Structure formats: C-alpha cells, structure tokens
C-alpha cells in the first residue's frame, strides 16, 4: 500500500470511528434511559425523576454529536488554512 493510500485509510478509519462513537453513545442513552423510565414508572409515581438524567445526558449527547459533526465537516482544516495563508502574507510583507 502506498503512503497516500495508507494515509487515506487512516483518515477513513478515524472518521468512521468518530461516527460510530456517536451511534454507540445514542444506543447506550436509549437503553439506559429506557430502563430509568421503566424503573420510574414501576416505582413512586409521585415524582417523575427519570426525565432529569435524560435531560442532562441528552445535552451531553447533542454536544457529542455537534463536536463530531464539526470535526468531520472540515471547518477546522479550512480555518487553519486561512490562518496559514494570512501568516504567510504577513511574513512576506514583513
């Protein structure tokens, strides 16, 4: 395998792992919070407490999704490229 092909494969594996991590996180969220809802339903019906951990964890899940989406969008790489170009131009004028 060429160096280019190896680099592409490593990048593809990194991106696939990032996407998979969000899927696993969402699956565990649904599984655990489904259990919490069932436990809440089967126990004290005075106070529906299971919604609070769902809300807190849900915020974390959304943050995880957004961070992975941003990382995979290439926005960071484009911002770095713009900064490099700016610094190179400033150095030439310097």
PDB file of N, CA and C in Angstrom:
ATOM      1  N   UNK A   1       0.843  -1.175   0.000  1.00  0.00           N
ATOM      2  CA  UNK A   1       0.000   0.000   0.000  1.00  0.00           C
ATOM      3  C   UNK A   1       0.893   1.244   0.000  1.00  0.00           C
ATOM      4  N   UNK A   2       0.545   2.236  -0.794  1.00  0.00           N
ATOM      5  CA  UNK A   2       1.345   3.451  -0.871  1.00  0.00           C
ATOM      6  C   UNK A   2       1.114   4.313   0.377  1.00  0.00           C
ATOM      7  N   UNK A   3       2.011   5.275   0.573  1.00  0.00           N
ATOM      8  CA  UNK A   3       1.882   6.184   1.717  1.00  0.00           C
ATOM      9  C   UNK A   3       0.577   6.971   1.643  1.00  0.00           C
ATOM     10  N   UNK A   4       0.216   7.368   0.426  1.00  0.00           N
ATOM     11  CA  UNK A   4      -1.031   8.111   0.243  1.00  0.00           C
ATOM     12  C   UNK A   4      -2.229   7.245   0.606  1.00  0.00           C
ATOM     13  N   UNK A   5      -2.210   6.021   0.123  1.00  0.00           N
ATOM     14  CA  UNK A   5      -3.307   5.090   0.407  1.00  0.00           C
ATOM     15  C   UNK A   5      -3.381   4.787   1.906  1.00  0.00           C
ATOM     16  N   UNK A   6      -2.238   4.621   2.538  1.00  0.00           N
ATOM     17  CA  UNK A   6      -2.198   4.372   3.983  1.00  0.00           C
ATOM     18  C   UNK A   6      -2.762   5.566   4.741  1.00  0.00           C
ATOM     19  N   UNK A   7      -2.388   6.755   4.336  1.00  0.00           N
ATOM     20  CA  UNK A   7      -2.901   7.970   4.974  1.00  0.00           C
ATOM     21  C   UNK A   7      -4.410   8.100   4.813  1.00  0.00           C
ATOM     22  N   UNK A   8      -4.887   7.787   3.609  1.00  0.00           N
ATOM     23  CA  UNK A   8      -6.334   7.849   3.366  1.00  0.00           C
ATOM     24  C   UNK A   8      -7.079   6.820   4.215  1.00  0.00           C
ATOM     25  N   UNK A   9      -6.505   5.632   4.306  1.00  0.00           N
ATOM     26  CA  UNK A   9      -7.141   4.585   5.123  1.00  0.00           C
ATOM     27  C   UNK A   9      -7.187   4.990   6.590  1.00  0.00           C
ATOM     28  N   UNK A  10      -6.100   5.558   7.097  1.00  0.00           N
ATOM     29  CA  UNK A  10      -6.082   6.003   8.492  1.00  0.00           C
ATOM     30  C   UNK A  10      -7.121   7.094   8.738  1.00  0.00           C
ATOM     31  N   UNK A  11      -7.217   8.021   7.813  1.00  0.00           N
ATOM     32  CA  UNK A  11      -8.223   9.088   7.936  1.00  0.00           C
ATOM     33  C   UNK A  11      -9.630   8.512   7.879  1.00  0.00           C
ATOM     34  N   UNK A  12      -9.876   7.577   6.970  1.00  0.00           N
ATOM     35  CA  UNK A  12     -11.199   6.949   6.869  1.00  0.00           C
ATOM     36  C   UNK A  12     -11.542   6.195   8.151  1.00  0.00           C
ATOM     37  N   UNK A  13     -10.564   5.500   8.720  1.00  0.00           N
ATOM     38  CA  UNK A  13     -10.807   4.776   9.969  1.00  0.00           C
ATOM     39  C   UNK A  13     -11.107   5.737  11.114  1.00  0.00           C
ATOM     40  N   UNK A  14     -10.396   6.845  11.181  1.00  0.00           N
ATOM     41  CA  UNK A  14     -10.627   7.841  12.227  1.00  0.00           C
ATOM     42  C   UNK A  14     -12.030   8.429  12.110  1.00  0.00           C
ATOM     43  N   UNK A  15     -12.428   8.754  10.877  1.00  0.00           N
ATOM     44  CA  UNK A  15     -13.755   9.333  10.656  1.00  0.00           C
ATOM     45  C   UNK A  15     -14.864   8.317  10.963  1.00  0.00           C
ATOM     46  N   UNK A  16     -14.661   7.072  10.542  1.00  0.00           N
ATOM     47  CA  UNK A  16     -15.660   6.030  10.810  1.00  0.00           C
ATOM     48  C   UNK A  16     -15.787   5.791  12.315  1.00  0.00           C
ATOM     49  N   UNK A  17     -14.664   5.801  13.029  1.00  0.00           N
ATOM     50  CA  UNK A  17     -14.687   5.614  14.479  1.00  0.00           C
ATOM     51  C   UNK A  17     -15.428   6.759  15.167  1.00  0.00           C
ATOM     52  N   UNK A  18     -15.217   7.975  14.705  1.00  0.00           N
ATOM     53  CA  UNK A  18     -15.912   9.130  15.288  1.00  0.00           C
ATOM     54  C   UNK A  18     -17.422   9.004  15.099  1.00  0.00           C
ATOM     55  N   UNK A  19     -17.833   8.620  13.886  1.00  0.00           N
ATOM     56  CA  UNK A  19     -19.275   8.446  13.634  1.00  0.00           C
ATOM     57  C   UNK A  19     -19.847   7.309  14.481  1.00  0.00           C
ATOM     58  N   UNK A  20     -19.091   6.214  14.579  1.00  0.00           N
ATOM     59  CA  UNK A  20     -19.544   5.065  15.363  1.00  0.00           C
ATOM     60  C   UNK A  20     -19.668   5.436  16.840  1.00  0.00           C
ATOM     61  N   UNK A  21     -18.788   6.277  17.338  1.00  0.00           N
ATOM     62  CA  UNK A  21     -18.850   6.657  18.749  1.00  0.00           C
ATOM     63  C   UNK A  21     -20.158   7.386  19.068  1.00  0.00           C
ATOM     64  N   UNK A  22     -20.645   8.185  18.136  1.00  0.00           N
ATOM     65  CA  UNK A  22     -21.928   8.872  18.354  1.00  0.00           C
ATOM     66  C   UNK A  22     -23.066   7.854  18.337  1.00  0.00           C
ATOM     67  N   UNK A  23     -23.018   6.902  17.427  1.00  0.00           N
ATOM     68  CA  UNK A  23     -24.069   5.876  17.367  1.00  0.00           C
ATOM     69  C   UNK A  23     -24.110   5.042  18.642  1.00  0.00           C
ATOM     70  N   UNK A  24     -22.935   4.642  19.122  1.00  0.00           N
ATOM     71  CA  UNK A  24     -22.874   3.849  20.356  1.00  0.00           C
ATOM     72  C   UNK A  24     -23.381   4.679  21.530  1.00  0.00           C
ATOM     73  N   UNK A  25     -22.984   5.932  21.598  1.00  0.00           N
ATOM     74  CA  UNK A  25     -23.435   6.820  22.659  1.00  0.00           C
ATOM     75  C   UNK A  25     -24.966   6.927  22.640  1.00  0.00           C
ATOM     76  N   UNK A  26     -25.549   7.110  21.460  1.00  0.00           N
ATOM     77  CA  UNK A  26     -27.006   7.221  21.342  1.00  0.00           C
ATOM     78  C   UNK A  26     -27.690   5.910  21.740  1.00  0.00           C
ATOM     79  N   UNK A  27     -27.123   4.778  21.345  1.00  0.00           N
ATOM     80  CA  UNK A  27     -27.701   3.482  21.696  1.00  0.00           C
ATOM     81  C   UNK A  27     -27.700   3.277  23.210  1.00  0.00           C
ATOM     82  N   UNK A  28     -26.574   3.585  23.848  1.00  0.00           N
ATOM     83  CA  UNK A  28     -26.488   3.436  25.305  1.00  0.00           C
ATOM     84  C   UNK A  28     -27.448   4.400  25.990  1.00  0.00           C
ATOM     85  N   UNK A  29     -27.569   5.608  25.458  1.00  0.00           N
ATOM     86  CA  UNK A  29     -28.503   6.596  26.000  1.00  0.00           C
ATOM     87  C   UNK A  29     -29.932   6.032  25.996  1.00  0.00           C
ATOM     88  N   UNK A  30     -30.347   5.506  24.863  1.00  0.00           N
ATOM     89  CA  UNK A  30     -31.704   4.964  24.741  1.00  0.00           C
ATOM     90  C   UNK A  30     -31.891   3.766  25.668  1.00  0.00           C
ATOM     91  N   UNK A  31     -30.932   2.885  25.696  1.00  0.00           N
ATOM     92  CA  UNK A  31     -31.018   1.687  26.528  1.00  0.00           C
ATOM     93  C   UNK A  31     -31.107   2.036  28.021  1.00  0.00           C
ATOM     94  N   UNK A  32     -30.178   2.836  28.494  1.00  0.00           N
ATOM     95  CA  UNK A  32     -30.145   3.181  29.920  1.00  0.00           C
ATOM     96  C   UNK A  32     -31.363   4.016  30.306  1.00  0.00           C
ATOM     97  N   UNK A  33     -31.685   5.012  29.509  1.00  0.00           N
ATOM     98  CA  UNK A  33     -32.800   5.874  29.871  1.00  0.00           C
ATOM     99  C   UNK A  33     -34.145   5.176  29.714  1.00  0.00           C
ATOM    100  N   UNK A  34     -34.222   4.209  28.817  1.00  0.00           N
ATOM    101  CA  UNK A  34     -35.423   3.373  28.755  1.00  0.00           C
ATOM    102  C   UNK A  34     -35.604   2.605  30.060  1.00  0.00           C
ATOM    103  N   UNK A  35     -34.489   2.079  30.570  1.00  0.00           N
ATOM    104  CA  UNK A  35     -34.535   1.388  31.861  1.00  0.00           C
ATOM    105  C   UNK A  35     -34.906   2.324  32.994  1.00  0.00           C
ATOM    106  N   UNK A  36     -34.363   3.527  32.975  1.00  0.00           N
ATOM    107  CA  UNK A  36     -34.703   4.502  34.011  1.00  0.00           C
ATOM    108  C   UNK A  36     -36.183   4.887  33.952  1.00  0.00           C
ATOM    109  N   UNK A  37     -36.707   5.052  32.745  1.00  0.00           N
ATOM    110  CA  UNK A  37     -38.135   5.360  32.612  1.00  0.00           C
ATOM    111  C   UNK A  37     -38.996   4.216  33.131  1.00  0.00           C
ATOM    112  N   UNK A  38     -38.605   2.993  32.824  1.00  0.00           N
ATOM    113  CA  UNK A  38     -39.354   1.834  33.312  1.00  0.00           C
ATOM    114  C   UNK A  38     -39.300   1.770  34.833  1.00  0.00           C
ATOM    115  N   UNK A  39     -38.123   1.983  35.393  1.00  0.00           N
ATOM    116  CA  UNK A  39     -37.970   1.989  36.846  1.00  0.00           C
ATOM    117  C   UNK A  39     -38.795   3.102  37.482  1.00  0.00           C
ATOM    118  N   UNK A  40     -38.772   4.251  36.882  1.00  0.00           N
ATOM    119  CA  UNK A  40     -39.563   5.386  37.377  1.00  0.00           C
ATOM    120  C   UNK A  40     -41.051   5.051  37.334  1.00  0.00           C
ATOM    121  N   UNK A  41     -41.479   4.445  36.248  1.00  0.00           N
ATOM    122  CA  UNK A  41     -42.888   4.101  36.091  1.00  0.00           C
ATOM    123  C   UNK A  41     -43.325   3.045  37.113  1.00  0.00           C
ATOM    124  N   UNK A  42     -42.451   2.078  37.386  1.00  0.00           N
ATOM    125  CA  UNK A  42     -42.801   0.975  38.280  1.00  0.00           C
ATOM    126  C   UNK A  42     -42.678   1.321  39.764  1.00  0.00           C
ATOM    127  N   UNK A  43     -42.037   2.424  40.060  1.00  0.00           N
ATOM    128  CA  UNK A  43     -41.863   2.811  41.462  1.00  0.00           C
ATOM    129  C   UNK A  43     -42.740   4.015  41.770  1.00  0.00           C
ATOM    130  N   UNK A  44     -42.265   4.865  42.590  1.00  0.00           N
ATOM    131  CA  UNK A  44     -43.011   6.027  43.081  1.00  0.00           C
ATOM    132  C   UNK A  44     -43.557   6.882  41.939  1.00  0.00           C
ATOM    133  N   UNK A  45     -44.864   6.974  41.855  1.00  0.00           N
ATOM    134  CA  UNK A  45     -45.496   7.750  40.782  1.00  0.00           C
ATOM    135  C   UNK A  45     -45.734   9.206  41.193  1.00  0.00           C
ATOM    136  N   UNK A  46     -45.252   9.597  42.364  1.00  0.00           N
ATOM    137  CA  UNK A  46     -45.442  10.970  42.833  1.00  0.00           C
ATOM    138  C   UNK A  46     -44.556  11.949  42.058  1.00  0.00           C
ATOM    139  N   UNK A  47     -43.365  11.516  41.757  1.00  0.00           N
ATOM    140  CA  UNK A  47     -42.394  12.415  41.124  1.00  0.00           C
ATOM    141  C   UNK A  47     -41.728  11.696  39.965  1.00  0.00           C
ATOM    142  N   UNK A  48     -41.852  12.259  38.781  1.00  0.00           N
ATOM    143  CA  UNK A  48     -41.224  11.670  37.592  1.00  0.00           C
ATOM    144  C   UNK A  48     -39.780  12.153  37.502  1.00  0.00           C
ATOM    145  N   UNK A  49     -38.876  11.412  38.135  1.00  0.00           N
ATOM    146  CA  UNK A  49     -37.483  11.820  38.246  1.00  0.00           C
ATOM    147  C   UNK A  49     -36.637  11.434  37.039  1.00  0.00           C
ATOM    148  N   UNK A  50     -37.072  10.466  36.256  1.00  0.00           N
ATOM    149  CA  UNK A  50     -36.228   9.945  35.170  1.00  0.00           C
ATOM    150  C   UNK A  50     -35.973  10.977  34.073  1.00  0.00           C
ATOM    151  N   UNK A  51     -36.804  11.983  33.987  1.00  0.00           N
ATOM    152  CA  UNK A  51     -36.622  12.994  32.943  1.00  0.00           C
ATOM    153  C   UNK A  51     -35.375  13.838  33.185  1.00  0.00           C
ATOM    154  N   UNK A  52     -34.978  14.004  34.447  1.00  0.00           N
ATOM    155  CA  UNK A  52     -33.815  14.845  34.749  1.00  0.00           C
ATOM    156  C   UNK A  52     -32.510  14.240  34.236  1.00  0.00           C
ATOM    157  N   UNK A  53     -32.225  12.971  34.516  1.00  0.00           N
ATOM    158  CA  UNK A  53     -30.991  12.423  33.922  1.00  0.00           C
ATOM    159  C   UNK A  53     -31.059  12.358  32.394  1.00  0.00           C
ATOM    160  N   UNK A  54     -32.262  12.150  31.858  1.00  0.00           N
ATOM    161  CA  UNK A  54     -32.407  12.129  30.400  1.00  0.00           C
ATOM    162  C   UNK A  54     -32.053  13.491  29.815  1.00  0.00           C
ATOM    163  N   UNK A  55     -32.495  14.548  30.481  1.00  0.00           N
ATOM    164  CA  UNK A  55     -32.212  15.901  30.002  1.00  0.00           C
ATOM    165  C   UNK A  55     -30.707  16.187  30.060  1.00  0.00           C
ATOM    166  N   UNK A  56     -30.100  15.925  31.212  1.00  0.00           N
ATOM    167  CA  UNK A  56     -28.671  16.199  31.351  1.00  0.00           C
ATOM    168  C   UNK A  56     -27.831  15.391  30.381  1.00  0.00           C
ATOM    169  N   UNK A  57     -28.094  14.111  30.296  1.00  0.00           N
ATOM    170  CA  UNK A  57     -27.343  13.245  29.397  1.00  0.00           C
ATOM    171  C   UNK A  57     -27.645  13.609  27.938  1.00  0.00           C
ATOM    172  N   UNK A  58     -28.887  13.992  27.675  1.00  0.00           N
ATOM    173  CA  UNK A  58     -29.266  14.398  26.318  1.00  0.00           C
ATOM    174  C   UNK A  58     -28.468  15.598  25.840  1.00  0.00           C
ATOM    175  N   UNK A  59     -28.238  16.541  26.757  1.00  0.00           N
ATOM    176  CA  UNK A  59     -27.413  17.697  26.402  1.00  0.00           C
ATOM    177  C   UNK A  59     -26.008  17.232  26.044  1.00  0.00           C
ATOM    178  N   UNK A  60     -25.468  16.307  26.815  1.00  0.00           N
ATOM    179  CA  UNK A  60     -24.143  15.759  26.515  1.00  0.00           C
ATOM    180  C   UNK A  60     -24.110  15.009  25.193  1.00  0.00           C
ATOM    181  N   UNK A  61     -25.162  14.270  24.902  1.00  0.00           N
ATOM    182  CA  UNK A  61     -25.246  13.534  23.639  1.00  0.00           C
ATOM    183  C   UNK A  61     -25.286  14.494  22.449  1.00  0.00           C
ATOM    184  N   UNK A  62     -26.071  15.548  22.569  1.00  0.00           N
ATOM    185  CA  UNK A  62     -26.139  16.549  21.499  1.00  0.00           C
ATOM    186  C   UNK A  62     -24.779  17.217  21.317  1.00  0.00           C
ATOM    187  N   UNK A  63     -24.109  17.543  22.427  1.00  0.00           N
ATOM    188  CA  UNK A  63     -22.784  18.154  22.341  1.00  0.00           C
ATOM    189  C   UNK A  63     -21.796  17.208  21.654  1.00  0.00           C
ATOM    190  N   UNK A  64     -21.881  15.915  21.956  1.00  0.00           N
ATOM    191  CA  UNK A  64     -21.015  14.924  21.322  1.00  0.00           C
ATOM    192  C   UNK A  64     -21.275  14.896  19.820  1.00  0.00           C
ATOM    193  N   UNK A  65     -22.547  14.861  19.436  1.00  0.00           N
ATOM    194  CA  UNK A  65     -22.912  14.844  18.018  1.00  0.00           C
ATOM    195  C   UNK A  65     -22.394  16.089  17.296  1.00  0.00           C
ATOM    196  N   UNK A  66     -22.599  17.259  17.908  1.00  0.00           N
ATOM    197  CA  UNK A  66     -22.164  18.514  17.281  1.00  0.00           C
ATOM    198  C   UNK A  66     -20.650  18.550  17.141  1.00  0.00           C
ATOM    199  N   UNK A  67     -19.930  18.119  18.175  1.00  0.00           N
ATOM    200  CA  UNK A  67     -18.468  18.161  18.107  1.00  0.00           C
ATOM    201  C   UNK A  67     -17.933  17.216  17.026  1.00  0.00           C
ATOM    202  N   UNK A  68     -18.513  16.030  16.901  1.00  0.00           N
ATOM    203  CA  UNK A  68     -18.077  15.094  15.864  1.00  0.00           C
ATOM    204  C   UNK A  68     -18.446  15.630  14.482  1.00  0.00           C
ATOM    205  N   UNK A  69     -19.640  16.181  14.353  1.00  0.00           N
ATOM    206  CA  UNK A  69     -20.053  16.747  13.064  1.00  0.00           C
ATOM    207  C   UNK A  69     -19.130  17.884  12.647  1.00  0.00           C
ATOM    208  N   UNK A  70     -18.788  18.752  13.599  1.00  0.00           N
ATOM    209  CA  UNK A  70     -17.884  19.864  13.300  1.00  0.00           C
ATOM    210  C   UNK A  70     -16.503  19.341  12.896  1.00  0.00           C
ATOM    211  N   UNK A  71     -16.004  18.377  13.653  1.00  0.00           N
ATOM    212  CA  UNK A  71     -14.674  17.836  13.359  1.00  0.00           C
ATOM    213  C   UNK A  71     -14.624  17.194  11.978  1.00  0.00           C
ATOM    214  N   UNK A  72     -15.689  16.544  11.579  1.00  0.00           N
ATOM    215  CA  UNK A  72     -15.707  15.854  10.290  1.00  0.00           C
ATOM    216  C   UNK A  72     -16.097  16.763   9.126  1.00  0.00           C
ATOM    217  N   UNK A  73     -16.565  17.966   9.428  1.00  0.00           N
ATOM    218  CA  UNK A  73     -17.005  18.871   8.365  1.00  0.00           C
ATOM    219  C   UNK A  73     -15.846  19.504   7.602  1.00  0.00           C
ATOM    220  N   UNK A  74     -14.668  19.495   8.199  1.00  0.00           N
ATOM    221  CA  UNK A  74     -13.519  20.134   7.561  1.00  0.00           C
ATOM    222  C   UNK A  74     -13.410  21.611   7.885  1.00  0.00           C
ATOM    223  N   UNK A  75     -14.305  22.139   8.708  1.00  0.00           N
ATOM    224  CA  UNK A  75     -14.289  23.560   9.052  1.00  0.00           C
ATOM    225  C   UNK A  75     -12.989  23.941   9.756  1.00  0.00           C
ATOM    226  N   UNK A  76     -12.522  23.077  10.634  1.00  0.00           N
ATOM    227  CA  UNK A  76     -11.266  23.365  11.347  1.00  0.00           C
ATOM    228  C   UNK A  76     -10.095  23.427  10.368  1.00  0.00           C
ATOM    229  N   UNK A  77     -10.039  22.474   9.459  1.00  0.00           N
ATOM    230  CA  UNK A  77      -8.952  22.461   8.478  1.00  0.00           C
ATOM    231  C   UNK A  77      -8.986  23.718   7.603  1.00  0.00           C
ATOM    232  N   UNK A  78     -10.181  24.149   7.211  1.00  0.00           N
ATOM    233  CA  UNK A  78     -10.298  25.369   6.404  1.00  0.00           C
ATOM    234  C   UNK A  78      -9.863  26.597   7.204  1.00  0.00           C
ATOM    235  N   UNK A  79     -10.215  26.648   8.482  1.00  0.00           N
ATOM    236  CA  UNK A  79      -9.811  27.779   9.318  1.00  0.00           C
ATOM    237  C   UNK A  79      -8.296  27.811   9.486  1.00  0.00           C
ATOM    238  N   UNK A  80      -7.670  26.662   9.671  1.00  0.00           N
ATOM    239  CA  UNK A  80      -6.210  26.591   9.791  1.00  0.00           C
ATOM    240  C   UNK A  80      -5.569  27.039   8.479  1.00  0.00           C
ATOM    241  N   UNK A  81      -6.109  26.613   7.357  1.00  0.00           N
ATOM    242  CA  UNK A  81      -5.560  27.003   6.061  1.00  0.00           C
ATOM    243  C   UNK A  81      -5.646  28.515   5.865  1.00  0.00           C
ATOM    244  N   UNK A  82      -6.772  29.127   6.261  1.00  0.00           N
ATOM    245  CA  UNK A  82      -6.913  30.589   6.160  1.00  0.00           C
ATOM    246  C   UNK A  82      -5.875  31.295   7.033  1.00  0.00           C
ATOM    247  N   UNK A  83      -5.686  30.803   8.253  1.00  0.00           N
ATOM    248  CA  UNK A  83      -4.713  31.417   9.159  1.00  0.00           C
ATOM    249  C   UNK A  83      -3.290  31.278   8.622  1.00  0.00           C
ATOM    250  N   UNK A  84      -2.975  30.116   8.068  1.00  0.00           N
ATOM    251  CA  UNK A  84      -1.648  29.926   7.476  1.00  0.00           C
ATOM    252  C   UNK A  84      -1.419  30.910   6.330  1.00  0.00           C
ATOM    253  N   UNK A  85      -2.412  31.058   5.487  1.00  0.00           N
ATOM    254  CA  UNK A  85      -2.290  31.990   4.365  1.00  0.00           C
ATOM    255  C   UNK A  85      -2.110  33.424   4.870  1.00  0.00           C
ATOM    256  N   UNK A  86      -2.866  33.808   5.881  1.00  0.00           N
ATOM    257  CA  UNK A  86      -2.746  35.132   6.471  1.00  0.00           C
ATOM    258  C   UNK A  86      -1.333  35.353   7.020  1.00  0.00           C
ATOM    259  N   UNK A  87      -0.826  34.371   7.758  1.00  0.00           N
ATOM    260  CA  UNK A  87       0.508  34.495   8.340  1.00  0.00           C
ATOM    261  C   UNK A  87       1.592  34.535   7.272  1.00  0.00           C
ATOM    262  N   UNK A  88       1.437  33.767   6.201  1.00  0.00           N
ATOM    263  CA  UNK A  88       2.412  33.787   5.108  1.00  0.00           C
ATOM    264  C   UNK A  88       2.436  35.152   4.414  1.00  0.00           C
ATOM    265  N   UNK A  89       1.254  35.711   4.176  1.00  0.00           N
ATOM    266  CA  UNK A  89       1.178  37.038   3.551  1.00  0.00           C
ATOM    267  C   UNK A  89       1.789  38.101   4.448  1.00  0.00           C
ATOM    268  N   UNK A  90       1.522  38.008   5.721  1.00  0.00           N
ATOM    269  CA  UNK A  90       2.080  38.980   6.669  1.00  0.00           C
ATOM    270  C   UNK A  90       3.604  38.864   6.714  1.00  0.00           C
ATOM    271  N   UNK A  91       4.101  37.636   6.634  1.00  0.00           N
ATOM    272  CA  UNK A  91       5.554  37.414   6.674  1.00  0.00           C
ATOM    273  C   UNK A  91       6.211  37.983   5.422  1.00  0.00           C
ATOM    274  N   UNK A  92       5.556  37.820   4.259  1.00  0.00           N
ATOM    275  CA  UNK A  92       6.118  38.369   3.003  1.00  0.00           C
ATOM    276  C   UNK A  92       6.209  39.888   3.041  1.00  0.00           C
ATOM    277  N   UNK A  93       5.207  40.515   3.633  1.00  0.00           N
ATOM    278  CA  UNK A  93       5.183  41.980   3.705  1.00  0.00           C
ATOM    279  C   UNK A  93       6.188  42.491   4.736  1.00  0.00           C
ATOM    280  N   UNK A  94       6.447  41.666   5.738  1.00  0.00           N
ATOM    281  CA  UNK A  94       7.216  41.949   6.883  1.00  0.00           C
ATOM    282  C   UNK A  94       8.449  42.626   6.960  1.00  0.00           C
TER     283      UNK A  94
END
